[in-house]
C-alpha atoms as one frame of an Amber mdcrd trajectory, in Angstrom:
protein
  32.950  86.301  69.621  33.997  88.729  66.855  33.495  91.733  69.133  35.741
  90.095  71.726  38.470  89.578  69.110  38.244  93.238  68.165  38.385  94.143
  71.861  41.595  92.075  72.120  43.141  93.876  69.158  42.159  97.236  70.622
  43.569  96.200  73.993  46.835  95.240  72.353  46.935  98.627  70.604  46.389
 100.395  73.946  49.157  98.308  75.478  51.657  99.208  72.743  50.612 102.860
  72.596  50.893 103.112  76.382  54.371 101.581  76.355  55.436 104.028  73.640
  54.136 107.116  75.508  55.424 105.860  78.856  58.999 105.199  77.617  59.161
 108.469  75.581  57.889 110.576  78.442  60.185 109.020  81.058  63.167 109.182
  78.701  62.639 112.855  77.962  62.090 113.710  81.652  65.170 111.734  82.737
  67.355 112.363  79.648  70.084 114.655  81.099  70.192 112.734  84.401  70.405
 109.454  82.459  73.464 110.714  80.630  75.211 111.905  83.807  74.546 108.704
  85.656  75.686 106.606  82.681  78.997 108.508  82.689  79.524 108.244  86.469
  78.117 104.793  87.321  79.373 102.375  84.746  83.067 102.178  85.622  82.722
  98.803  87.370  80.779  95.769  86.071  78.367  95.635  89.060  77.674  99.358
  88.633  76.842  98.796  84.956  74.433  95.988  85.794  72.733  98.016  88.495
  72.486 101.091  86.290  71.061  99.102  83.347  68.496  97.479  85.653  67.424
 100.770  87.276  67.380 102.744  84.026  65.209 100.110  82.265  62.738 100.240
  85.108  62.825 104.074  85.013  62.174 104.436  81.288  60.195 101.173  80.964
  62.047 100.146  77.805  65.201  98.111  77.331  65.088  99.197  73.671  65.401
 102.889  74.622  68.301 102.117  76.970  70.058  99.969  74.333  69.814 102.613
  71.634  70.912 105.313  74.104  73.913 103.226  75.203  74.899 102.697  71.610
  74.971 106.518  71.216  77.204 106.834  74.275  79.605 104.173  72.976  79.763
 105.998  69.629  80.644 109.264  71.371  83.422 107.593  73.352  81.661 108.395
  76.679  81.354 104.707  77.604  83.647 101.844  76.565  82.265  98.731  74.867
  83.124  96.607  77.900  81.319  98.919  80.331  78.353  99.201  77.996  78.092
  95.375  77.941  77.154  95.272  81.613  74.567  98.039  81.064  72.962  95.812
  78.415  73.008  92.838  80.804  71.313  94.974  83.458  68.660  96.142  80.983
  67.538  92.513  80.530  67.204  92.077  84.311  65.263  95.373  84.427  62.807
  94.101  81.821  62.144  90.984  83.974  61.431  93.161  87.010  58.751  94.992
  85.046  57.102  91.596  84.603  56.812  91.404  88.415  54.952  94.697  88.422
  52.495  93.349  85.876  52.062  90.091  87.793  51.746  91.598  91.281  49.972
  94.839  90.574  48.468  94.791  87.089  46.686  91.473  87.557  46.129  91.286
  91.302  44.378  94.660  91.729  41.769  96.518  89.693  44.392  98.987  88.559
  42.253  99.889  85.506  40.111 101.977  87.896  43.115 104.262  88.326  44.022
 104.201  84.649  41.544 106.835  83.431  42.406 109.324  86.204  46.059 108.886
  85.307  45.257 109.569  81.648  43.300 112.682  82.737  46.019 114.043  84.991
  48.652 113.261  82.372  46.653 115.066  79.649  46.380 118.163  81.813  50.123
 118.234  82.375  50.875 117.481  78.720  48.576 120.229  77.391  48.861 122.967
  79.980  52.195 122.629  81.761  54.829 125.201  80.660  57.965 123.222  81.608
  59.217 120.503  79.258  59.856 118.119  82.176  56.294 118.496  83.502  54.923
 117.855  79.957  57.100 114.732  79.712  55.853 113.484  83.069  52.324 114.014
  81.811  53.090 112.011  78.716  54.446 109.207  80.876  51.288 109.229  83.056
  49.119 108.975  79.925  51.232 106.037  78.779  50.997 104.376  82.203  47.186
 104.704  82.211  46.816 103.393  78.677  49.128 100.453  79.401  47.101  99.181
  82.340  43.811  99.980  80.667  44.931  97.843  77.728  46.082  95.098  80.193
  42.612  94.987  81.794  40.835  94.731  78.438  43.373  92.151  77.260  42.661
  89.898  80.264  38.910  90.112  79.514  39.450  89.186  75.849  41.619  86.181
  76.818  38.918  84.984  79.193  36.240  85.376  76.492  37.998  84.267  73.305
  41.095  82.139  73.902  40.079  80.005  76.831  39.105  77.077  74.574  42.247
  77.130  72.448  44.376  74.031  73.142  47.766  75.636  73.598  48.614  72.535
  75.619  48.957  70.672  72.299  52.267  72.491  71.794  53.477  71.139  75.144
  52.719  67.623  73.981  55.313  68.065  71.236  57.987  68.035  73.970  61.247
  69.751  73.137  60.045  70.834  69.677  56.943  72.410  71.208  59.214  74.490
  73.444  61.310  75.522  70.452  58.175  76.528  68.589  57.071  78.589  71.614
  60.456  80.327  71.644  60.077  81.134  67.896  56.562  82.526  68.445  57.765
  84.692  71.334  60.663  85.984  69.216  58.317  86.753  66.316  55.902  88.678
  68.580  58.732  90.706  70.124  60.117  91.548  66.664  56.691  92.616  65.355
  55.748  94.641  68.457  59.235  96.051  69.009  58.548  95.925  72.750  59.500
  92.848  74.744  57.794  94.201  77.857  54.466  94.325  76.006  54.982  90.687
  74.854  55.799  89.633  78.419  52.712  91.410  79.736  50.701  89.576  77.044
  52.121  86.200  78.092  51.718  86.838  81.853  48.076  87.788  81.199  47.557
  84.592  79.159  49.114  82.331  81.803  47.144  83.993  84.618  43.938  83.306
  82.712  44.780  79.662  82.393  45.041  79.935  78.597  48.744  79.112  78.394
  50.588  76.308  80.249  53.499  77.552  82.391  56.251  75.674  80.479  55.023
  76.982  77.129  54.656  80.503  78.581  58.283  80.246  79.760  59.327  79.399
  76.181  57.421  82.485  74.928  59.302  84.645  77.428  62.627  83.224  76.284
  61.660  84.102  72.722  60.643  87.621  73.745  64.062  88.060  75.265  65.685
  86.964  72.024  63.401  89.285  70.032  64.721  92.392  71.900  67.942  92.077
  69.942  66.037  92.851  66.713  65.825  96.571  67.565  69.529  96.822  68.173
  70.187  94.955  64.914  67.795  97.097  62.884  69.220 100.331  64.377  72.732
  99.337  63.316  72.129  98.267  59.716  73.511 101.607  58.549  75.324 102.458
  61.743  78.885 102.838  62.939  81.337 100.041  63.647  81.026 100.650  67.397
  77.249 100.424  67.258  77.476  97.118  65.311  79.877  95.691  67.937  77.483
  96.521  70.772  74.468  95.138  68.899  76.391  91.924  68.247  77.324  91.707
  71.937  73.622  92.114  72.797  72.779  89.254  70.444  75.500  87.008  71.915
  74.311  87.661  75.477  70.630  86.966  74.667  71.402  83.850  72.604  73.609
  82.377  75.348  70.989  83.248  77.973  68.159  81.811  75.877  69.940  78.594
  74.969  70.890  78.016  78.608  67.306  78.653  79.768  65.942  76.162  77.203
  68.428  73.469  78.268  67.629  73.785  81.972  63.965  74.752  81.598  62.509
  71.840  83.653  65.024  72.214  86.533  64.321  75.960  86.596  60.523  75.463
  86.734  60.995  72.901  89.509  63.173  75.379  91.484  60.579  78.122  90.900
  57.824  75.844  92.221  59.860  75.330  95.425  60.567  79.049  95.768  56.967
  80.030  95.244  55.779  77.517  97.819  58.309  78.926 100.294  57.657  82.593
  99.592  53.978  82.859  98.660  52.281  79.661  99.971  49.835  79.959  97.091
  50.713  78.757  93.560  50.289  81.618  91.083  51.362  80.968  87.456  51.806
  84.736  86.749  54.256  85.082  89.635  55.980  81.835  88.629  56.568  83.222
  85.149  57.878  86.535  86.466  60.220  84.596  88.797  61.375  82.434  85.866
  62.107  85.512  83.727  64.215  87.126  86.479  66.086  83.902  87.320  67.192
  83.081  83.790  68.309  86.670  83.069  70.335  86.767  86.323  71.773  83.393
  85.342  72.698  84.861  81.912  74.518  87.777  83.614  76.467  85.287  85.775
  77.433  83.272  82.735  78.507  86.258  80.647  80.374  88.106  83.431  83.657
  86.162  83.121  83.324  85.856  79.324  82.788  89.564  78.604  86.510  90.465
  78.339  87.132  87.858  75.606  83.872  88.614  73.804  84.824  92.353  73.659
  88.305  91.521  72.372  86.712  89.379  69.675  84.291  92.091  68.637  86.993
  94.820  68.630  88.526  93.057  65.580  85.221  93.058  63.699  83.696  95.768
  61.420  87.092  97.391  60.895  86.861  98.249  57.167  85.335 101.648  56.612
  85.540 104.113  53.713  86.610 107.717  54.310  83.085 108.913  53.445  81.430
 106.745  56.101  80.449 108.140  59.450  82.533 106.785  62.304  80.742 107.823
  65.461  77.439 109.307  64.347  74.188 107.386  63.665  70.517 107.517  64.643
  71.292 106.293  68.181  73.281 109.475  68.838  70.104 111.537  68.527  68.472
 109.962  71.583  70.108 112.550  73.922  70.905 115.985  72.354  74.216 116.446
  74.315  75.455 113.134  72.873  74.295 114.164  69.422  76.190 117.471  69.676
  79.361 115.652  70.692  79.218 113.027  67.939  78.362 115.649  65.310  81.331
 117.776  66.421  83.630 114.716  66.223  82.497 113.969  62.647  82.836 117.647
  61.629  86.361 117.673  63.054  87.170 114.679  60.888  85.970 116.658  57.853
  88.394 119.440  58.860  91.274 116.920  59.156  90.452 115.430  55.758  90.495
 118.915  54.192  93.843 119.536  55.915  95.235 116.340  54.420  94.231 117.520
  50.942  95.938 120.898  51.498  98.998 119.026  52.770  99.218 117.159  49.426
  99.467 120.530  47.663 102.235 121.697  49.978 104.220 118.578  49.019 103.772
 119.171  45.291 101.146 116.483  44.812  97.760 116.928  43.126  94.402 116.824
  44.967  92.805 113.416  45.311  89.402 113.660  43.543  88.131 110.429  45.089
  88.884 111.704  48.609  87.189 115.022  47.839  84.035 113.166  46.672  84.069
 111.162  49.906  84.457 114.317  51.984  81.293 115.686  50.302  79.538 112.379
  51.024  80.540 112.691  54.641  79.284 116.290  54.797  75.931 115.253  53.299
  75.552 112.523  55.971  76.339 115.056  58.726  73.796 117.501  57.231  71.145
 114.779  57.338  71.658 114.269  61.087  71.829 118.025  61.692  68.367 118.327
  60.161  67.105 115.406  62.283  68.441 116.989  65.438  66.907 120.312  64.453
  63.462 118.638  64.401  63.890 117.432  68.033  62.775 119.512  71.049  65.964
 121.281  72.235  66.863 123.324  75.256  68.192 126.831  74.621  71.859 125.816
  75.210  71.455 122.853  72.801  69.867 125.054  70.150  72.841 127.408  70.420
  75.219 124.492  70.039  73.298 123.305  66.934  73.658 126.817  65.412  77.382
 126.681  66.122  77.622 123.316  64.389  75.867 124.666  61.295  78.058 127.757
  61.266  81.299 125.781  61.418  80.162 123.194  58.885  79.595 126.087  56.477
  83.149 127.285  57.215  84.446 123.825  56.302  82.386 123.880  53.120  84.034
 127.209  52.256  87.534 125.762  52.721  86.621 122.768  50.587  85.495 125.117
  47.789  88.811 127.017  48.070  90.965 123.917  47.523  90.779 124.012  43.669
  92.000 127.651  43.741  94.903 126.627  46.026  95.706 123.836  43.578  96.035
 126.465  40.783  98.413 128.449  42.987 100.506 125.316  43.590 100.797 124.808
  39.809 102.236 128.361  39.434 104.583 128.098  42.403 105.508 124.721  43.910
 107.069 126.404  46.957 103.993 128.528  47.661 102.751 126.518  50.669 105.985
 125.653  52.405 105.135 127.893  55.442 101.808 126.074  55.827 103.196 122.566
  55.547 103.965 122.045  59.271 100.654 123.637  60.345  98.546 121.530  57.976
 100.418 118.430  59.124  99.571 119.422  62.691  95.929 119.780  61.818  95.834
 116.395  60.086  97.322 114.589  63.079  95.605 116.531  65.899  93.803 114.726
  68.694  90.782 116.701  69.754  90.184 118.459  72.059  93.594 117.783  73.720
  95.614 119.474  70.948  93.482 122.630  70.708  96.103 124.841  72.361  98.891
 123.426  70.169  96.866 124.239  67.097  96.235 127.818  68.303  99.986 128.312
  68.850 100.739 126.796  65.415  98.297 129.130  63.765  99.846 132.188  65.450
 103.319 131.110  64.297 101.983 130.669  60.754 100.482 134.171  60.805 103.840
 135.631  61.858 105.630 133.817  59.066 103.106 135.000  56.466 103.400 138.602
  57.729 107.161 138.457  57.223 106.637 137.286  53.622 104.160 140.125  52.979
 106.651 142.652  54.408 109.310 141.231  52.087 106.955 141.529  49.105 106.250
 145.230  49.972 109.978 145.855  50.030 110.507 144.136  46.638 107.722 146.207
  45.085 109.141 149.383  46.671 112.642 148.662  45.241 110.984 147.840  41.893
 112.401 144.291  41.892 108.784 143.106  41.561 106.237 144.933  39.396 103.056
 146.334  40.818 100.984 143.907  38.802 102.935 140.883  39.969 102.958 142.126
  43.552  99.208 142.723  43.490  98.656 139.221  42.133 100.794 137.712  44.902
  98.853 139.712  47.561  95.576 138.340  46.185  96.986 134.802  46.465  98.144
 135.516  50.015  94.665 136.816  50.918  93.039 133.706  49.465  95.412 131.467
  51.424  94.844 133.491  54.617  91.084 133.066  54.188  91.474 129.286  53.817
  93.634 128.986  56.914  91.531 131.322  58.969  88.211 129.593  58.232  89.667
 126.124  58.696  91.256 127.017  62.029  88.182 128.810  63.333  86.069 125.819
  62.449  88.201 123.150  64.107  88.818 125.150  67.306  85.150 125.965  67.676
  84.194 122.316  67.097  86.760 121.166  69.662  85.247 123.656  72.105  81.779
 122.260  71.455  83.087 118.776  72.185  84.374 119.914  75.582  81.072 121.665
  76.372  79.094 118.551  75.375  81.143 116.500  77.848  80.225 118.909  80.656
  76.623 119.366  79.327  77.277 123.109  79.489  76.678 124.702  76.079  77.638
 128.350  76.241  78.077 130.704  73.378  81.718 131.725  73.065  83.652 133.723
  70.529  87.026 132.919  72.083  88.150 130.564  69.301  87.017 132.993  66.605
  89.129 135.665  68.215  92.151 133.307  68.337  91.797 132.654  64.598  91.261
 136.267  63.554
């Protein structure tokens, strides 16, 4: 008895480990394609649902897709409304994986193929030279472990849990169903993999351990539990991420409540459908059919409501401090190209905040110490995610983009350190920064990357104005209207100011260029913007 319990725990571990390897391997192998399809195939609601369904089947994890979609919403690649339908589709995709478990995992001795899959996957993982081949190997190992765990799990249910009276919960009526929903939610939250919970429940119902109605309640709970990952991932996330997580919760709650209210009619309909389609009652197939039906029903319910739900959420989570990240959080790291774009957006915001501080000086106002502290807080947060991205496996073009991000963040740090010196100059001469005023205003209000050319032109004009002022200073020194000491001091101040403007302009133009390259997934090293700012 005890050995069977331990076998069940080990089987559950294999199931979870297999799901983790399978989803990671498939996500890495399909990462760039996933991004391109998400950009191209989510413009219409039905496309979003189809993409969400297919992508969840492809990576075998609605959690991976949800976190990835949050990253895309943060980066501005996908709107909240379009992302909503991707999330709906991911729930449908999860239910279709249940069909695979019911029809293949339990009907055939797939565990006989599991070990060969693990073996082939290990060979690819250890000896393949290409990253994609290694990722496919990892996915094969995960696939083998998942079905190996499923086979052992079925045996443990048959040996250990067959005498447990789960039917007693059914005798509680409505409250027994609610308790089943809560248990399913708890299991999904603990395992952080609703597909694993559903596989567990399908295995239990196929073994006769769990009555169908109660198993349906467990599946509803597992659906609700999937929202926990989105919620956990957005506790310290951006406003956009919180809105999408909240939308995910609203969808799953509405779907779950509806399924509970019409549970008996749905089970009756499923009985009719199974009799018509299969001619042989099979509780595992009935449960898979129930899971698919109530998720499709949820999509149909939410479809006309999505516009108003999105409008409601757009007015939430508005209050943010300057030092808080706006588009960058852990979800952005799921695909490197998205991470590069969101990092560049946040770095550009640092540049604009520094420009706003310089603009204060040009208007005769002192620096804002609180804003400077928040800029440093923002830089520290960006550095944290830069380090996280640096630990991820990156393609050569992505590694070059990461180096460019670090280089330009250091330039911004240099300009921030120069601000106190500029403040001292402003105290000596209130008119010192009048030539820069229009340019710094332009930087503060720029929309990237659209205004990159306007900023280049503004910088060139500023350089011409400053050269004229230097020529005038040379003439004043030559005619002895300004002493050599005073002239030398002014030239030093000019050089310091030129250094500030040059580094700030180089940084923002290079970051804007990175943003464009991230959109096209084409990171190329370029010194064009450095040359423009020289």
